[in-house]
Structure formats: structure tokens, C-alpha cells
Coordinates of C-alpha atoms in Angstrom, one line a residue:
X54 CA -57.1 22.5 -36.8
X55 CA -58.7 24.0 -40.0
X56 CA -59.5 27.7 -39.3
X57 CA -62.2 29.9 -40.8
X58 CA -61.3 32.9 -42.5
X59 CA -62.7 34.8 -40.0
X60 CA -60.7 33.0 -37.2
X61 CA -57.6 33.6 -34.8
X62 CA -56.6 31.2 -32.7
X63 CA -54.3 32.5 -29.7
X64 CA -53.0 30.0 -27.8
X65 CA -50.5 29.7 -24.8
X66 CA -47.5 27.0 -24.7
X67 CA -46.0 27.2 -21.2
X68 CA -42.5 26.9 -20.1
X69 CA -43.5 23.5 -18.3
X70 CA -44.9 22.2 -21.7
X71 CA -48.8 22.8 -21.1
X72 CA -50.8 24.3 -23.9
X73 CA -54.0 26.0 -23.4
X74 CA -56.2 28.2 -25.6
X75 CA -56.8 32.0 -24.3
X76 CA -58.6 33.2 -27.7
X77 CA -60.5 31.6 -30.7
X78 CA -62.0 28.4 -31.0
X79 CA -62.2 26.7 -27.4
X80 CA -61.7 29.4 -25.8
X81 CA -63.3 28.7 -22.3
X82 CA -63.0 25.5 -22.5
X83 CA -59.6 25.2 -20.3
X84 CA -60.8 28.2 -18.2
X85 CA -59.0 31.1 -19.6
X86 CA -60.3 33.8 -22.0
X87 CA -58.2 36.6 -23.5
X88 CA -60.2 39.9 -22.2
X89 CA -60.4 43.2 -24.4
X90 CA -57.6 44.9 -25.0
X91 CA -55.7 41.8 -23.4
X92 CA -52.6 41.7 -25.9
X93 CA -50.3 44.3 -25.3
X94 CA -47.0 45.2 -27.4
X95 CA -47.1 41.9 -29.3
X96 CA -48.0 43.9 -33.1
X97 CA -45.0 45.2 -34.7
X98 CA -41.4 44.9 -34.2
X99 CA -40.4 47.8 -32.1
X100 CA -37.6 49.6 -33.0
X101 CA -35.7 52.9 -32.8
X102 CA -34.0 54.9 -35.1
X103 CA -30.5 56.7 -34.5
X104 CA -29.2 60.0 -35.9
X105 CA -26.5 61.8 -35.1
X106 CA -25.4 65.7 -35.4
X107 CA -22.5 67.7 -35.7
X108 CA -21.9 71.1 -34.5
X109 CA -22.8 72.7 -37.6
X110 CA -25.4 70.4 -39.3
X111 CA -28.6 71.0 -40.6
X112 CA -30.6 68.5 -39.4
X113 CA -29.1 64.7 -38.7
X114 CA -27.4 61.5 -40.4
X115 CA -29.2 58.5 -40.1
X116 CA -26.8 55.9 -38.8
X117 CA -28.7 52.9 -38.3
X118 CA -31.8 51.4 -36.5
X119 CA -32.4 49.3 -33.4
X120 CA -34.5 46.4 -32.4
X121 CA -35.8 46.6 -29.3
X122 CA -37.0 44.1 -26.7
X123 CA -40.6 43.7 -26.4
X124 CA -42.9 44.4 -23.1
X125 CA -45.6 42.1 -23.9
X126 CA -48.6 42.3 -21.2
X127 CA -51.6 39.5 -21.2
X128 CA -54.4 39.8 -19.3
X129 CA -57.2 36.7 -19.1
X130 CA -60.6 36.0 -17.2
X131 CA -59.5 32.7 -15.2
X132 CA -62.7 31.1 -14.2
X133 CA -64.0 27.8 -12.8
X134 CA -64.8 25.2 -15.4
X135 CA -67.1 22.1 -14.9
X136 CA -64.1 19.8 -13.9
X137 CA -62.0 22.5 -12.2
X138 CA -62.5 25.2 -9.4
X139 CA -61.2 28.8 -10.3
X140 CA -57.9 28.8 -7.7
X141 CA -57.0 25.1 -9.7
X142 CA -57.3 27.3 -12.9
X143 CA -55.3 30.3 -11.1
X144 CA -52.5 28.3 -10.4
X145 CA -52.2 26.1 -13.9
X146 CA -51.8 29.8 -15.2
X147 CA -49.1 30.5 -12.3
X148 CA -47.6 27.2 -13.6
X149 CA -47.2 28.3 -17.5
X150 CA -45.0 31.2 -16.4
X151 CA -41.2 31.8 -15.4
X152 CA -38.8 34.6 -15.5
X153 CA -36.2 32.2 -16.3
X154 CA -37.6 29.7 -19.0
X155 CA -39.5 30.7 -22.1
X156 CA -43.2 30.4 -22.7
X157 CA -44.4 30.8 -26.3
X158 CA -47.7 32.8 -27.1
X159 CA -49.2 31.3 -30.5
X160 CA -51.4 33.2 -33.2
X161 CA -53.0 30.7 -35.8
X162 CA -54.8 32.1 -38.6
X163 CA -55.9 30.4 -41.6
X164 CA -52.6 31.5 -43.4
X165 CA -49.6 31.0 -40.5
X166 CA -48.9 29.6 -37.3
X167 CA -46.4 31.8 -35.6
X168 CA -45.4 32.2 -32.0
X169 CA -43.5 34.9 -29.6
X170 CA -40.8 33.7 -26.6
X171 CA -42.0 35.6 -23.6
X172 CA -40.6 35.3 -20.3
X173 CA -42.0 36.5 -17.1
X174 CA -40.7 40.3 -16.2
X175 CA -43.0 41.0 -12.9
X176 CA -45.5 39.1 -10.0
X177 CA -48.8 38.9 -11.6
X178 CA -51.6 41.3 -11.0
X179 CA -55.2 39.9 -10.1
X180 CA -58.0 42.2 -10.0
X181 CA -59.6 41.5 -6.2
X182 CA -62.4 44.1 -6.7
X183 CA -64.7 41.4 -6.1
X184 CA -64.4 38.2 -4.5
X185 CA -62.9 35.7 -6.6
X186 CA -63.9 32.8 -4.3
X187 CA -67.8 34.2 -4.7
X188 CA -67.6 34.7 -8.2
X189 CA -65.6 31.8 -9.2
X190 CA -63.6 33.8 -11.2
X191 CA -60.8 36.6 -11.8
X192 CA -58.7 38.6 -13.8
X193 CA -55.0 38.0 -14.4
X194 CA -52.7 40.3 -16.1
X195 CA -49.4 38.7 -16.3
X196 CA -46.3 42.0 -17.5
X197 CA -43.7 39.9 -19.9
X198 CA -40.5 40.2 -21.8
X199 CA -39.3 39.3 -25.3
X200 CA -35.6 39.2 -25.1
X201 CA -36.2 38.2 -28.7
X202 CA -39.0 40.1 -30.1
X203 CA -39.4 38.2 -33.7
X204 CA -43.0 36.3 -34.1
X205 CA -41.1 32.6 -35.4
X206 CA -42.3 30.1 -37.7
X207 CA -40.4 26.5 -38.7
X208 CA -37.5 27.7 -40.3
X209 CA -37.1 26.4 -44.1
X210 CA -34.1 23.9 -44.8
X211 CA -32.6 22.8 -47.9
X212 CA -29.2 19.9 -48.2
X213 CA -27.0 19.1 -50.5
X214 CA -25.0 15.7 -50.7
X215 CA -21.5 15.3 -52.4
X216 CA -22.3 12.1 -54.9
X217 CA -18.7 11.8 -55.8
X218 CA -15.4 10.8 -54.0
X219 CA -13.0 14.4 -53.7
X220 CA -10.1 12.5 -51.3
X221 CA -7.4 12.9 -54.3
X222 CA -8.2 16.7 -53.9
X223 CA -11.0 17.2 -56.7
X224 CA -13.8 19.4 -55.6
X225 CA -17.1 18.6 -55.9
X226 CA -19.4 21.4 -56.5
X227 CA -23.6 21.6 -55.8
X228 CA -26.5 24.0 -55.0
X229 CA -28.3 24.5 -52.8
X230 CA -31.8 26.8 -52.3
X231 CA -32.3 29.8 -49.9
X232 CA -35.5 32.7 -49.7
X233 CA -36.5 35.5 -47.3
X234 CA -40.2 36.0 -48.0
X235 CA -40.1 38.3 -44.9
X236 CA -39.7 42.2 -45.0
X237 CA -36.4 42.1 -43.2
X238 CA -32.8 40.4 -43.8
X239 CA -32.3 37.2 -42.3
X240 CA -28.7 35.4 -41.4
X241 CA -27.9 32.3 -43.1
X242 CA -27.2 29.1 -40.6
X243 CA -25.1 26.0 -42.0
X244 CA -24.4 22.7 -41.0
X245 CA -21.2 21.1 -42.6
X246 CA -20.2 17.3 -42.5
X247 CA -16.9 15.8 -42.8
X248 CA -16.2 12.1 -43.9
X249 CA -14.4 9.5 -41.5
X250 CA -10.7 10.9 -42.3
X251 CA -9.4 14.4 -41.6
X252 CA -9.2 16.8 -44.3
X253 CA -12.9 17.9 -45.4
X254 CA -12.9 21.6 -46.4
X255 CA -16.3 23.7 -47.4
X256 CA -16.5 26.1 -49.5
X257 CA -19.6 28.4 -48.9
X258 CA -21.0 31.8 -50.1
X259 CA -21.3 34.9 -48.1
X260 CA -22.5 37.1 -51.3
X261 CA -23.6 40.6 -50.7
X262 CA -26.7 41.0 -52.5
X263 CA -26.1 44.5 -53.1
X264 CA -25.5 45.1 -49.4
X265 CA -23.5 48.4 -48.8
X266 CA -23.0 47.8 -45.3
X267 CA -19.4 47.2 -45.7
X268 CA -18.9 49.6 -48.9
X269 CA -18.2 46.3 -51.0
X270 CA -21.3 45.1 -52.2
X271 CA -19.6 45.2 -55.6
X272 CA -16.6 43.4 -54.8
X273 CA -18.4 41.3 -52.5
X274 CA -21.5 39.8 -54.6
X275 CA -19.5 36.5 -55.5
X276 CA -17.6 36.4 -52.2
X277 CA -17.7 33.0 -50.6
X278 CA -15.8 31.5 -46.9
X279 CA -13.2 28.7 -47.5
X280 CA -13.8 26.8 -44.4
X281 CA -11.1 25.2 -42.4
X282 CA -10.5 21.2 -42.6
X283 CA -12.3 19.3 -40.5
X284 CA -11.5 16.6 -38.2
X285 CA -12.9 13.4 -38.7
X286 CA -16.5 13.2 -37.9
X287 CA -17.3 16.2 -37.2
X288 CA -19.9 18.2 -38.0
X289 CA -19.9 22.2 -37.7
X290 CA -22.6 24.8 -37.1
X291 CA -22.5 28.4 -38.9
X292 CA -24.7 30.8 -37.4
X293 CA -23.9 33.6 -40.0
X294 CA -25.2 36.6 -38.4
X295 CA -22.7 38.9 -36.8
X296 CA -24.2 40.1 -34.4
X297 CA -24.9 36.5 -32.8
X298 CA -24.7 35.8 -28.9
X299 CA -21.9 33.0 -29.9
X300 CA -19.4 32.2 -32.1
X301 CA -20.0 32.1 -35.6
X302 CA -18.8 28.9 -36.6
X303 CA -18.8 26.2 -33.6
X304 CA -17.4 22.2 -34.0
X305 CA -19.0 19.2 -32.5
X306 CA -16.0 17.9 -31.6
X307 CA -13.5 21.0 -31.0
X308 CA -14.3 23.6 -28.8
X309 CA -12.3 26.0 -30.3
X310 CA -13.4 26.2 -33.8
X311 CA -12.9 30.1 -34.4
X312 CA -9.7 29.6 -34.0
X313 CA -9.0 27.8 -36.9
X314 CA -11.0 30.2 -39.2
X315 CA -8.1 32.6 -38.8
X316 CA -10.4 35.4 -38.3
X317 CA -13.1 34.7 -41.3
X318 CA -16.0 35.4 -40.7
X319 CA -19.3 35.9 -42.4
X320 CA -20.6 39.3 -43.5
X321 CA -24.0 39.7 -45.3
X322 CA -27.5 38.5 -44.5
X323 CA -30.5 37.6 -47.7
X324 CA -32.3 40.6 -48.2
X325 CA -35.6 40.8 -47.6
X326 CA -38.8 39.5 -50.0
X327 CA -35.8 37.5 -51.5
X328 CA -37.5 34.5 -54.2
X329 CA -35.9 30.9 -53.9
X330 CA -32.6 31.5 -55.3
X331 CA -29.8 28.7 -56.2
X332 CA -26.8 29.7 -54.5
X333 CA -23.0 27.2 -54.8
X334 CA -21.4 25.4 -52.5
X335 CA -18.1 23.0 -52.6
X336 CA -16.4 20.4 -51.1
X337 CA -12.8 19.2 -51.0
X338 CA -10.8 16.1 -49.5
X339 CA -14.2 13.8 -48.5
X340 CA -15.6 10.7 -49.6
X341 CA -18.7 10.7 -51.5
X342 CA -21.7 11.0 -49.0
X343 CA -20.7 14.0 -46.8
X344 CA -23.6 16.6 -46.9
X345 CA -24.2 20.5 -46.3
X346 CA -27.7 21.6 -44.8
X347 CA -28.4 25.3 -44.9
X348 CA -31.5 27.1 -42.7
X349 CA -33.6 29.9 -44.1
X350 CA -35.2 31.5 -40.2
X351 CA -38.5 32.4 -40.7
X352 CA -38.3 35.8 -38.3
X353 CA -41.5 37.9 -38.9
X354 CA -42.3 41.3 -36.9
X355 CA -46.0 40.8 -36.9
X356 CA -48.1 37.7 -35.5
X357 CA -49.7 37.7 -39.1
X358 CA -49.5 38.7 -43.0
X359 CA -46.7 40.1 -44.3
X360 CA -45.8 37.3 -46.8
X361 CA -44.7 38.3 -50.2

């Protein structure tokens, strides 16, 4: 849908897969209208800074920043349409939400389309100061929670495929392009492929990009991770986030791939506002045609803007 420069489209994609418009072009057509002030805690990323202070310190010392969960509240007017009684509209709204599954809040502007994942935090609240049966409408307040507080755009992928056979122990070298237009660091994701026989070994970059978090910004400027030998026809997914809720490297065949990593871990994210740049990859012990793919996620702190 092409939007005029002044338009913003707000949609709810329910946990049941249903998509409804609550604001912007088409609002009200399905019986929903976003009320004034009906979107709360959805704008900037919620965070708190951490400072510590010893007994005789003058002031305090910065020790980090914690990204918090969001607790968005969405308030809509649910009303009858030409084809639906208000109760049917009300029931449809309830079916969009669950405390056990994600609903997507979509915000589309002429420059972007992003979504926020929300689950129902508490029971819905309905304004019964007027009779909805008589008025054929009611106000519904839906308290939500976003354990993942980022606004997401589709990831950007770049693959590389080896064109030479390296089963003789030689090495094939290539590059993939990465970028980060967002104002926060992002963590790369990789998909590594093996040949039909065991022995494929990938080398992936883990550059510090000047990050001083491990006090090795200079030493790790060209840091790489030599991945362990893979099984035949194995795929390995790598999520470099050191705080990921799962192991960094996961195989499609071996449930204990992390043990084959022998303690090696990825340490560094891409810095904010990084223009597209090529980074090196390498493979050995594999036939021609094996490949690797890098994924650059696109998490944003706001529903629009901030693009470099």
C-alpha cells in the first residue's frame, strides 16, 4: 500500500494470523479505531543505566545499561459495521490476543514498516459506563508486555559460495557484506553449510570494531573464529549474541555442537551506524558449492525514523 507523506498505518496482526487496521487508511472498516492516547509505551526503547558507588567515591561510576521490557497499552473503540454486530467485533479483538503467543503491532510510514511483538499481560478492560448493546460500540483497553522490546524490520542477508574444491586441505577465501544503520549495536547470525562428507571447516570473523568491552579492542581488531570440523551434510546456525537465550552455535544434526566448539565464543557485535562493508570468510575441507550466509538483524528502538 502506497502511503502519502502525512499518513501512518497502524495494524494488529493477531496471534491467530488475523490482520486488522486500527489507525490510518482503512481504519474503522473492520470495526476498530485507535482512540486518542491509545498507544502507550511503544515509542522509545525502555532502558535504565547502572551506576555504582563505593563508600568514599565522589559521585558514581557508570557500569552499564539495561534494556527493559515494554508494557504497552492499546486502547481501541470496537463498533458495529455494516456486516458485523458489535459483539462479533469485540470477540474478534479478543481472538487477536493471548498471554501465551505473540501478537504483532505493525506501524507503516512512507519510509519504513516495523513491528513490535506483544503478548497480553492482563485481562482486557472495557468501558461499561454506557450500554454497548444500545450504543453498538465499546472502548477496550488491552494491557500488553513486550519481552522483546525492539521494533523489527526484515533482516538483511548476504551469502557467499565457494567455487573451488578444498577437500585437499587448501582454503577458499571470500567476503560477505554487513551493515548496521541502527543507533544500537547488532549481533550477526550465520548459517554454515558442509559438504556431503565430514571435515568442512569454516573461519568466521569476530572483529572488535574498536569495542573496548573486553579490553582487547586493538588485539581483536582482526579476530576470527575457526569453527570445528562439521559432519557430512550438516548445517550450523550461529547466533553471535553472547547473551542469547540459546547456545551460540547449533547444528541441524548434532544436539551438542557447543561441545565441539571447545569453549570458543563470539564476543563482538557490529557497531551502530556502520555503513556496508565487506568482511572475510574462509572454508577448507569442502567441495565446490558449499556456502555461508550472514544475517544482519534490523532491530530499531522506535516505530519509525533514526535511519542513517
